[in-house]
Amino acid sequence: MGRTRFITLVLFLSMILLTVSSPVFASHTDLAGTPKKKFNPRIYIRTDKPILSEMTAEEQYDFLVGAGVAIPAFVQSGISHTEFIASVIEGTEIYPNYDIALIDSTMLSFGAAIRDAVNAYYCREPLLSQFSEEEQLRILRDYGVDFPEKLWEQYRKLILTSVSYSERYNHTMDVINNPIGLDINEMVHAAVSAYYEDHPLALETLAYLHQSVLETHICGPIPLLDSDGQLCGWEEPYK
């Protein structure tokens, strides 16, 4: 009986030590000297800067002012929106393309400005789909998407949707009984892939988006880690 208790105690202490030393529980200061791609990507902050979501409401507000974010008048007047600000900051830390699902145009713009400020603070390069529609179309042209001018407007929505879909799932959309749509999807997907090959910082930002796909189990999740526990690149999940 005594031997059994001793073995149980040893195992219990070993589990505690492994848990404490695990990178899953590392703080942002621990990660400052940690090479990228060497720890669980669910630790979504890799910086030695103070973590914005850990700041007080007053500090978060001061950060936004210092970052040049235009604070709506009704927020400045004392109406509390601390929960909104905190939620957008934390959401953006996890997912750089964090969606602000609001109808009110003022708060929608305010949320987008918060998101941009947070991404800039962490030195993240934006996703292609985060650029304006015109900028996305220009970049696609630069990366070889070439078809008659009338199709750019006729299939504008499909083109932009294909950009987001290619980012999210790393393959083309299924367009039933539409050869032109299929060709557009293939060209857009090739351009998106080439864009991220040329922009490694944006590719790393894309890993956060893939993490959200992985968590929601949509469309056959895109793995973030390869068999060696390393963060996958753009093509690796589909080789």
PDB file of C-alpha atoms in Angstrom:
ATOM      1  CA  MET A   1       0.000   0.000   0.000  1.00  0.00           C
ATOM      2  CA  GLY A   2       2.827   2.413   0.942  1.00  0.00           C
ATOM      3  CA  ARG A   3       4.661   1.696  -2.322  1.00  0.00           C
ATOM      4  CA  THR A   4       1.500   2.364  -4.326  1.00  0.00           C
ATOM      5  CA  ARG A   5       0.953   5.694  -2.582  1.00  0.00           C
ATOM      6  CA  PHE A   6       4.574   6.665  -3.216  1.00  0.00           C
ATOM      7  CA  ILE A   7       4.306   5.896  -6.945  1.00  0.00           C
ATOM      8  CA  THR A   8       1.036   7.822  -7.163  1.00  0.00           C
ATOM      9  CA  LEU A   9       2.635  10.835  -5.459  1.00  0.00           C
ATOM     10  CA  VAL A  10       5.620  10.749  -7.837  1.00  0.00           C
ATOM     11  CA  LEU A  11       3.339  10.620 -10.875  1.00  0.00           C
ATOM     12  CA  PHE A  12       1.237  13.485  -9.535  1.00  0.00           C
ATOM     13  CA  LEU A  13       4.282  15.694  -8.928  1.00  0.00           C
ATOM     14  CA  SER A  14       5.653  14.839 -12.374  1.00  0.00           C
ATOM     15  CA  MET A  15       2.406  15.947 -13.994  1.00  0.00           C
ATOM     16  CA  ILE A  16       2.551  19.260 -12.130  1.00  0.00           C
ATOM     17  CA  LEU A  17       6.124  19.888 -13.271  1.00  0.00           C
ATOM     18  CA  LEU A  18       5.280  19.078 -16.880  1.00  0.00           C
ATOM     19  CA  THR A  19       2.275  21.371 -16.796  1.00  0.00           C
ATOM     20  CA  VAL A  20       4.181  24.314 -15.350  1.00  0.00           C
ATOM     21  CA  SER A  21       7.071  23.910 -17.793  1.00  0.00           C
ATOM     22  CA  SER A  22       4.801  23.501 -20.809  1.00  0.00           C
ATOM     23  CA  PRO A  23       4.941  26.344 -23.387  1.00  0.00           C
ATOM     24  CA  VAL A  24       1.151  26.367 -23.377  1.00  0.00           C
ATOM     25  CA  PHE A  25       1.383  28.221 -20.072  1.00  0.00           C
ATOM     26  CA  ALA A  26       4.236  30.561 -21.030  1.00  0.00           C
ATOM     27  CA  SER A  27       3.802  34.261 -20.389  1.00  0.00           C
ATOM     28  CA  HIS A  28       4.476  36.941 -22.998  1.00  0.00           C
ATOM     29  CA  THR A  29       7.773  37.725 -21.277  1.00  0.00           C
ATOM     30  CA  ASP A  30       8.803  34.084 -21.621  1.00  0.00           C
ATOM     31  CA  LEU A  31       7.959  34.252 -25.318  1.00  0.00           C
ATOM     32  CA  ALA A  32      10.067  37.334 -25.940  1.00  0.00           C
ATOM     33  CA  GLY A  33      13.163  35.188 -26.424  1.00  0.00           C
ATOM     34  CA  THR A  34      11.334  32.204 -27.868  1.00  0.00           C
ATOM     35  CA  PRO A  35      11.918  31.591 -31.584  1.00  0.00           C
ATOM     36  CA  LYS A  36       8.747  31.803 -33.612  1.00  0.00           C
ATOM     37  CA  LYS A  37       7.104  28.527 -34.634  1.00  0.00           C
ATOM     38  CA  LYS A  38       8.626  26.735 -31.630  1.00  0.00           C
ATOM     39  CA  PHE A  39       5.600  26.753 -29.360  1.00  0.00           C
ATOM     40  CA  ASN A  40       1.900  26.123 -29.489  1.00  0.00           C
ATOM     41  CA  PRO A  41       0.378  28.713 -31.892  1.00  0.00           C
ATOM     42  CA  ARG A  42      -2.647  29.000 -29.607  1.00  0.00           C
ATOM     43  CA  ILE A  43      -0.459  31.351 -27.586  1.00  0.00           C
ATOM     44  CA  TYR A  44      -1.461  34.129 -29.896  1.00  0.00           C
ATOM     45  CA  ILE A  45       0.784  36.937 -28.643  1.00  0.00           C
ATOM     46  CA  ARG A  46       4.443  36.794 -29.590  1.00  0.00           C
ATOM     47  CA  THR A  47       5.875  40.059 -28.369  1.00  0.00           C
ATOM     48  CA  ASP A  48       7.744  41.626 -25.498  1.00  0.00           C
ATOM     49  CA  LYS A  49       5.335  44.582 -25.504  1.00  0.00           C
ATOM     50  CA  PRO A  50       2.654  44.921 -22.829  1.00  0.00           C
ATOM     51  CA  ILE A  51      -0.423  42.904 -23.786  1.00  0.00           C
ATOM     52  CA  LEU A  52      -3.266  45.271 -24.624  1.00  0.00           C
ATOM     53  CA  SER A  53      -6.025  42.986 -23.367  1.00  0.00           C
ATOM     54  CA  GLU A  54      -4.325  42.869 -19.965  1.00  0.00           C
ATOM     55  CA  MET A  55      -4.470  46.653 -19.570  1.00  0.00           C
ATOM     56  CA  THR A  56      -7.074  48.522 -17.558  1.00  0.00           C
ATOM     57  CA  ALA A  57      -9.957  50.248 -19.339  1.00  0.00           C
ATOM     58  CA  GLU A  58      -8.245  53.608 -18.831  1.00  0.00           C
ATOM     59  CA  GLU A  59      -4.977  52.320 -20.290  1.00  0.00           C
ATOM     60  CA  GLN A  60      -6.788  50.863 -23.286  1.00  0.00           C
ATOM     61  CA  TYR A  61      -8.528  54.187 -23.899  1.00  0.00           C
ATOM     62  CA  ASP A  62      -5.217  56.058 -23.643  1.00  0.00           C
ATOM     63  CA  PHE A  63      -3.675  53.574 -26.085  1.00  0.00           C
ATOM     64  CA  LEU A  64      -6.393  54.279 -28.650  1.00  0.00           C
ATOM     65  CA  VAL A  65      -5.958  58.036 -28.264  1.00  0.00           C
ATOM     66  CA  GLY A  66      -2.192  57.684 -28.612  1.00  0.00           C
ATOM     67  CA  ALA A  67      -2.641  55.497 -31.695  1.00  0.00           C
ATOM     68  CA  GLY A  68      -4.681  58.229 -33.347  1.00  0.00           C
ATOM     69  CA  VAL A  69      -8.016  56.399 -33.268  1.00  0.00           C
ATOM     70  CA  ALA A  70     -10.921  58.814 -33.704  1.00  0.00           C
ATOM     71  CA  ILE A  71     -13.043  58.376 -30.585  1.00  0.00           C
ATOM     72  CA  PRO A  72     -16.770  58.951 -31.275  1.00  0.00           C
ATOM     73  CA  ALA A  73     -18.204  61.963 -29.473  1.00  0.00           C
ATOM     74  CA  PHE A  74     -20.680  59.927 -27.445  1.00  0.00           C
ATOM     75  CA  VAL A  75     -17.828  57.751 -26.165  1.00  0.00           C
ATOM     76  CA  GLN A  76     -15.843  60.842 -25.202  1.00  0.00           C
ATOM     77  CA  SER A  77     -18.888  62.282 -23.452  1.00  0.00           C
ATOM     78  CA  GLY A  78     -18.746  59.583 -20.828  1.00  0.00           C
ATOM     79  CA  ILE A  79     -21.076  56.901 -22.187  1.00  0.00           C
ATOM     80  CA  SER A  80     -19.306  53.700 -21.245  1.00  0.00           C
ATOM     81  CA  HIS A  81     -18.107  51.492 -24.069  1.00  0.00           C
ATOM     82  CA  THR A  82     -15.285  49.876 -22.164  1.00  0.00           C
ATOM     83  CA  GLU A  83     -16.649  46.370 -22.773  1.00  0.00           C
ATOM     84  CA  PHE A  84     -16.861  46.999 -26.509  1.00  0.00           C
ATOM     85  CA  ILE A  85     -13.319  48.362 -26.653  1.00  0.00           C
ATOM     86  CA  ALA A  86     -11.976  45.478 -24.569  1.00  0.00           C
ATOM     87  CA  SER A  87     -13.779  42.849 -26.644  1.00  0.00           C
ATOM     88  CA  VAL A  88     -12.479  44.222 -29.953  1.00  0.00           C
ATOM     89  CA  ILE A  89      -8.937  44.427 -28.580  1.00  0.00           C
ATOM     90  CA  GLU A  90      -8.998  40.869 -27.264  1.00  0.00           C
ATOM     91  CA  GLY A  91     -10.724  39.538 -30.366  1.00  0.00           C
ATOM     92  CA  THR A  92      -8.160  41.178 -32.630  1.00  0.00           C
ATOM     93  CA  GLU A  93      -5.275  39.803 -30.591  1.00  0.00           C
ATOM     94  CA  ILE A  94      -6.551  36.312 -31.370  1.00  0.00           C
ATOM     95  CA  TYR A  95      -7.809  36.920 -34.911  1.00  0.00           C
ATOM     96  CA  PRO A  96      -6.358  39.924 -36.809  1.00  0.00           C
ATOM     97  CA  ASN A  97      -9.399  39.980 -39.105  1.00  0.00           C
ATOM     98  CA  TYR A  98     -11.798  40.020 -36.147  1.00  0.00           C
ATOM     99  CA  ASP A  99     -15.334  40.684 -37.380  1.00  0.00           C
ATOM    100  CA  ILE A 100     -17.280  43.529 -35.807  1.00  0.00           C
ATOM    101  CA  ALA A 101     -20.901  42.518 -36.360  1.00  0.00           C
ATOM    102  CA  LEU A 102     -22.716  45.806 -35.869  1.00  0.00           C
ATOM    103  CA  ILE A 103     -25.390  47.696 -37.758  1.00  0.00           C
ATOM    104  CA  ASP A 104     -24.499  51.130 -36.369  1.00  0.00           C
ATOM    105  CA  SER A 105     -22.054  52.613 -38.881  1.00  0.00           C
ATOM    106  CA  THR A 106     -20.283  54.824 -36.330  1.00  0.00           C
ATOM    107  CA  MET A 107     -19.525  51.949 -33.974  1.00  0.00           C
ATOM    108  CA  LEU A 108     -18.605  49.723 -36.918  1.00  0.00           C
ATOM    109  CA  SER A 109     -16.020  52.267 -38.062  1.00  0.00           C
ATOM    110  CA  PHE A 110     -14.819  52.724 -34.483  1.00  0.00           C
ATOM    111  CA  GLY A 111     -14.384  48.966 -34.085  1.00  0.00           C
ATOM    112  CA  ALA A 112     -12.482  48.712 -37.363  1.00  0.00           C
ATOM    113  CA  ALA A 113     -10.182  51.531 -36.240  1.00  0.00           C
ATOM    114  CA  ILE A 114      -9.540  49.725 -32.940  1.00  0.00           C
ATOM    115  CA  ARG A 115      -8.740  46.548 -34.846  1.00  0.00           C
ATOM    116  CA  ASP A 116      -6.314  48.375 -37.151  1.00  0.00           C
ATOM    117  CA  ALA A 117      -4.599  50.019 -34.172  1.00  0.00           C
ATOM    118  CA  VAL A 118      -4.178  46.680 -32.396  1.00  0.00           C
ATOM    119  CA  ASN A 119      -2.717  45.023 -35.495  1.00  0.00           C
ATOM    120  CA  ALA A 120      -0.350  47.944 -36.005  1.00  0.00           C
ATOM    121  CA  TYR A 121       0.713  47.748 -32.342  1.00  0.00           C
ATOM    122  CA  TYR A 122       1.717  44.109 -32.817  1.00  0.00           C
ATOM    123  CA  CYS A 123       3.393  44.914 -36.163  1.00  0.00           C
ATOM    124  CA  ARG A 124       1.128  42.610 -38.137  1.00  0.00           C
ATOM    125  CA  GLU A 125       0.848  42.874 -41.879  1.00  0.00           C
ATOM    126  CA  PRO A 126      -2.814  42.919 -42.955  1.00  0.00           C
ATOM    127  CA  LEU A 127      -4.508  40.153 -44.864  1.00  0.00           C
ATOM    128  CA  LEU A 128      -5.167  40.759 -48.542  1.00  0.00           C
ATOM    129  CA  SER A 129      -8.910  40.697 -47.870  1.00  0.00           C
ATOM    130  CA  GLN A 130      -8.524  43.516 -45.335  1.00  0.00           C
ATOM    131  CA  PHE A 131      -7.573  46.007 -48.025  1.00  0.00           C
ATOM    132  CA  SER A 132     -10.223  48.081 -49.774  1.00  0.00           C
ATOM    133  CA  GLU A 133     -12.035  46.436 -52.659  1.00  0.00           C
ATOM    134  CA  GLU A 134     -10.212  48.586 -55.215  1.00  0.00           C
ATOM    135  CA  GLU A 135      -6.844  47.789 -53.656  1.00  0.00           C
ATOM    136  CA  GLN A 136      -7.612  44.062 -53.705  1.00  0.00           C
ATOM    137  CA  LEU A 137      -8.504  44.224 -57.396  1.00  0.00           C
ATOM    138  CA  ARG A 138      -5.326  46.173 -58.146  1.00  0.00           C
ATOM    139  CA  ILE A 139      -3.185  43.604 -56.337  1.00  0.00           C
ATOM    140  CA  LEU A 140      -4.888  40.750 -58.181  1.00  0.00           C
ATOM    141  CA  ARG A 141      -4.058  42.432 -61.489  1.00  0.00           C
ATOM    142  CA  ASP A 142      -0.453  42.833 -60.353  1.00  0.00           C
ATOM    143  CA  TYR A 143      -0.345  39.105 -59.635  1.00  0.00           C
ATOM    144  CA  GLY A 144      -1.558  38.045 -63.043  1.00  0.00           C
ATOM    145  CA  VAL A 145      -5.352  37.970 -62.856  1.00  0.00           C
ATOM    146  CA  ASP A 146      -6.238  39.000 -66.394  1.00  0.00           C
ATOM    147  CA  PHE A 147      -9.616  38.818 -68.088  1.00  0.00           C
ATOM    148  CA  PRO A 148     -11.870  41.203 -70.072  1.00  0.00           C
ATOM    149  CA  GLU A 149     -12.651  44.465 -68.322  1.00  0.00           C
ATOM    150  CA  LYS A 150     -16.406  43.873 -68.308  1.00  0.00           C
ATOM    151  CA  LEU A 151     -15.915  40.745 -66.199  1.00  0.00           C
ATOM    152  CA  TRP A 152     -14.265  42.730 -63.408  1.00  0.00           C
ATOM    153  CA  GLU A 153     -17.555  44.452 -62.655  1.00  0.00           C
ATOM    154  CA  GLN A 154     -19.835  41.590 -63.640  1.00  0.00           C
ATOM    155  CA  TYR A 155     -18.021  39.170 -61.326  1.00  0.00           C
ATOM    156  CA  ARG A 156     -16.765  41.691 -58.787  1.00  0.00           C
ATOM    157  CA  LYS A 157     -18.532  40.058 -55.829  1.00  0.00           C
ATOM    158  CA  LEU A 158     -17.331  36.591 -56.862  1.00  0.00           C
ATOM    159  CA  ILE A 159     -13.750  37.842 -57.232  1.00  0.00           C
ATOM    160  CA  LEU A 160     -13.688  39.398 -53.773  1.00  0.00           C
ATOM    161  CA  THR A 161     -15.405  36.387 -52.221  1.00  0.00           C
ATOM    162  CA  SER A 162     -12.843  34.142 -53.886  1.00  0.00           C
ATOM    163  CA  VAL A 163     -10.039  36.138 -52.244  1.00  0.00           C
ATOM    164  CA  SER A 164     -11.523  35.571 -48.787  1.00  0.00           C
ATOM    165  CA  TYR A 165     -12.288  31.923 -49.523  1.00  0.00           C
ATOM    166  CA  SER A 166      -8.754  31.255 -50.792  1.00  0.00           C
ATOM    167  CA  GLU A 167      -7.349  32.815 -47.637  1.00  0.00           C
ATOM    168  CA  ARG A 168      -9.655  30.875 -45.363  1.00  0.00           C
ATOM    169  CA  TYR A 169      -9.441  27.413 -46.930  1.00  0.00           C
ATOM    170  CA  ASN A 170      -6.450  27.550 -49.301  1.00  0.00           C
ATOM    171  CA  HIS A 171      -8.376  26.201 -52.267  1.00  0.00           C
ATOM    172  CA  THR A 172     -10.886  27.403 -54.838  1.00  0.00           C
ATOM    173  CA  MET A 173     -14.623  27.627 -54.361  1.00  0.00           C
ATOM    174  CA  ASP A 174     -16.930  25.202 -56.121  1.00  0.00           C
ATOM    175  CA  VAL A 175     -18.866  27.134 -58.755  1.00  0.00           C
ATOM    176  CA  ILE A 176     -21.491  24.853 -60.276  1.00  0.00           C
ATOM    177  CA  ASN A 177     -22.138  25.029 -64.048  1.00  0.00           C
ATOM    178  CA  ASN A 178     -20.198  28.242 -64.553  1.00  0.00           C
ATOM    179  CA  PRO A 179     -16.965  27.786 -66.554  1.00  0.00           C
ATOM    180  CA  ILE A 180     -16.153  31.502 -66.345  1.00  0.00           C
ATOM    181  CA  GLY A 181     -16.615  31.446 -62.584  1.00  0.00           C
ATOM    182  CA  LEU A 182     -14.324  28.427 -62.311  1.00  0.00           C
ATOM    183  CA  ASP A 183     -11.635  30.174 -64.359  1.00  0.00           C
ATOM    184  CA  ILE A 184     -11.940  33.291 -62.207  1.00  0.00           C
ATOM    185  CA  ASN A 185     -11.629  31.244 -59.026  1.00  0.00           C
ATOM    186  CA  GLU A 186      -8.523  29.468 -60.272  1.00  0.00           C
ATOM    187  CA  MET A 187      -6.834  32.707 -61.325  1.00  0.00           C
ATOM    188  CA  VAL A 188      -7.720  34.454 -58.074  1.00  0.00           C
ATOM    189  CA  HIS A 189      -6.528  31.533 -55.969  1.00  0.00           C
ATOM    190  CA  ALA A 190      -3.206  31.433 -57.846  1.00  0.00           C
ATOM    191  CA  ALA A 191      -2.795  35.186 -57.329  1.00  0.00           C
ATOM    192  CA  VAL A 192      -3.639  34.956 -53.621  1.00  0.00           C
ATOM    193  CA  SER A 193      -1.115  32.134 -53.172  1.00  0.00           C
ATOM    194  CA  ALA A 194       1.581  34.128 -54.970  1.00  0.00           C
ATOM    195  CA  TYR A 195       0.798  37.208 -52.877  1.00  0.00           C
ATOM    196  CA  TYR A 196       1.315  35.345 -49.602  1.00  0.00           C
ATOM    197  CA  GLU A 197       4.497  33.727 -50.868  1.00  0.00           C
ATOM    198  CA  ASP A 198       5.847  37.252 -51.348  1.00  0.00           C
ATOM    199  CA  HIS A 199       4.551  38.535 -47.978  1.00  0.00           C
ATOM    200  CA  PRO A 200       5.717  36.229 -45.160  1.00  0.00           C
ATOM    201  CA  LEU A 201       4.450  38.557 -42.421  1.00  0.00           C
ATOM    202  CA  ALA A 202       0.990  38.501 -43.963  1.00  0.00           C
ATOM    203  CA  LEU A 203       1.302  34.727 -44.240  1.00  0.00           C
ATOM    204  CA  GLU A 204       1.947  34.541 -40.532  1.00  0.00           C
ATOM    205  CA  THR A 205      -1.116  36.699 -39.907  1.00  0.00           C
ATOM    206  CA  LEU A 206      -3.043  34.224 -42.032  1.00  0.00           C
ATOM    207  CA  ALA A 207      -2.165  31.479 -39.549  1.00  0.00           C
ATOM    208  CA  TYR A 208      -4.487  33.144 -37.042  1.00  0.00           C
ATOM    209  CA  LEU A 209      -7.335  32.948 -39.548  1.00  0.00           C
ATOM    210  CA  HIS A 210      -6.565  29.283 -40.171  1.00  0.00           C
ATOM    211  CA  GLN A 211      -6.678  28.746 -36.425  1.00  0.00           C
ATOM    212  CA  SER A 212     -10.264  30.018 -36.377  1.00  0.00           C
ATOM    213  CA  VAL A 213     -11.162  27.632 -39.210  1.00  0.00           C
ATOM    214  CA  LEU A 214      -9.555  24.803 -37.282  1.00  0.00           C
ATOM    215  CA  GLU A 215     -11.576  25.635 -34.181  1.00  0.00           C
ATOM    216  CA  THR A 216     -14.909  25.793 -36.002  1.00  0.00           C
ATOM    217  CA  HIS A 217     -14.252  22.565 -37.949  1.00  0.00           C
ATOM    218  CA  ILE A 218     -15.547  24.047 -41.181  1.00  0.00           C
ATOM    219  CA  CYS A 219     -14.711  22.571 -44.567  1.00  0.00           C
ATOM    220  CA  GLY A 220     -12.079  20.095 -43.438  1.00  0.00           C
ATOM    221  CA  PRO A 221      -9.913  22.066 -41.011  1.00  0.00           C
ATOM    222  CA  ILE A 222      -6.606  23.483 -42.176  1.00  0.00           C
ATOM    223  CA  PRO A 223      -3.859  22.160 -39.896  1.00  0.00           C
ATOM    224  CA  LEU A 224      -1.587  24.713 -38.277  1.00  0.00           C
ATOM    225  CA  LEU A 225       0.997  22.204 -37.161  1.00  0.00           C
ATOM    226  CA  ASP A 226       2.894  19.633 -39.160  1.00  0.00           C
ATOM    227  CA  SER A 227       3.989  16.256 -37.803  1.00  0.00           C
ATOM    228  CA  ASP A 228       6.977  17.866 -36.079  1.00  0.00           C
ATOM    229  CA  GLY A 229       4.835  20.401 -34.265  1.00  0.00           C
ATOM    230  CA  GLN A 230       5.959  23.281 -36.477  1.00  0.00           C
ATOM    231  CA  LEU A 231       3.677  25.986 -37.820  1.00  0.00           C
ATOM    232  CA  CYS A 232       2.631  25.039 -41.338  1.00  0.00           C
ATOM    233  CA  GLY A 233       3.342  27.306 -44.274  1.00  0.00           C
ATOM    234  CA  TRP A 234       0.883  28.214 -47.009  1.00  0.00           C
ATOM    235  CA  GLU A 235       1.249  25.108 -49.190  1.00  0.00           C
ATOM    236  CA  GLU A 236       2.204  22.519 -46.593  1.00  0.00           C
ATOM    237  CA  PRO A 237      -1.310  21.415 -45.574  1.00  0.00           C
ATOM    238  CA  TYR A 238      -2.067  20.537 -49.203  1.00  0.00           C
ATOM    239  CA  LYS A 239       1.159  18.848 -50.348  1.00  0.00           C
TER     240      LYS A 239
END
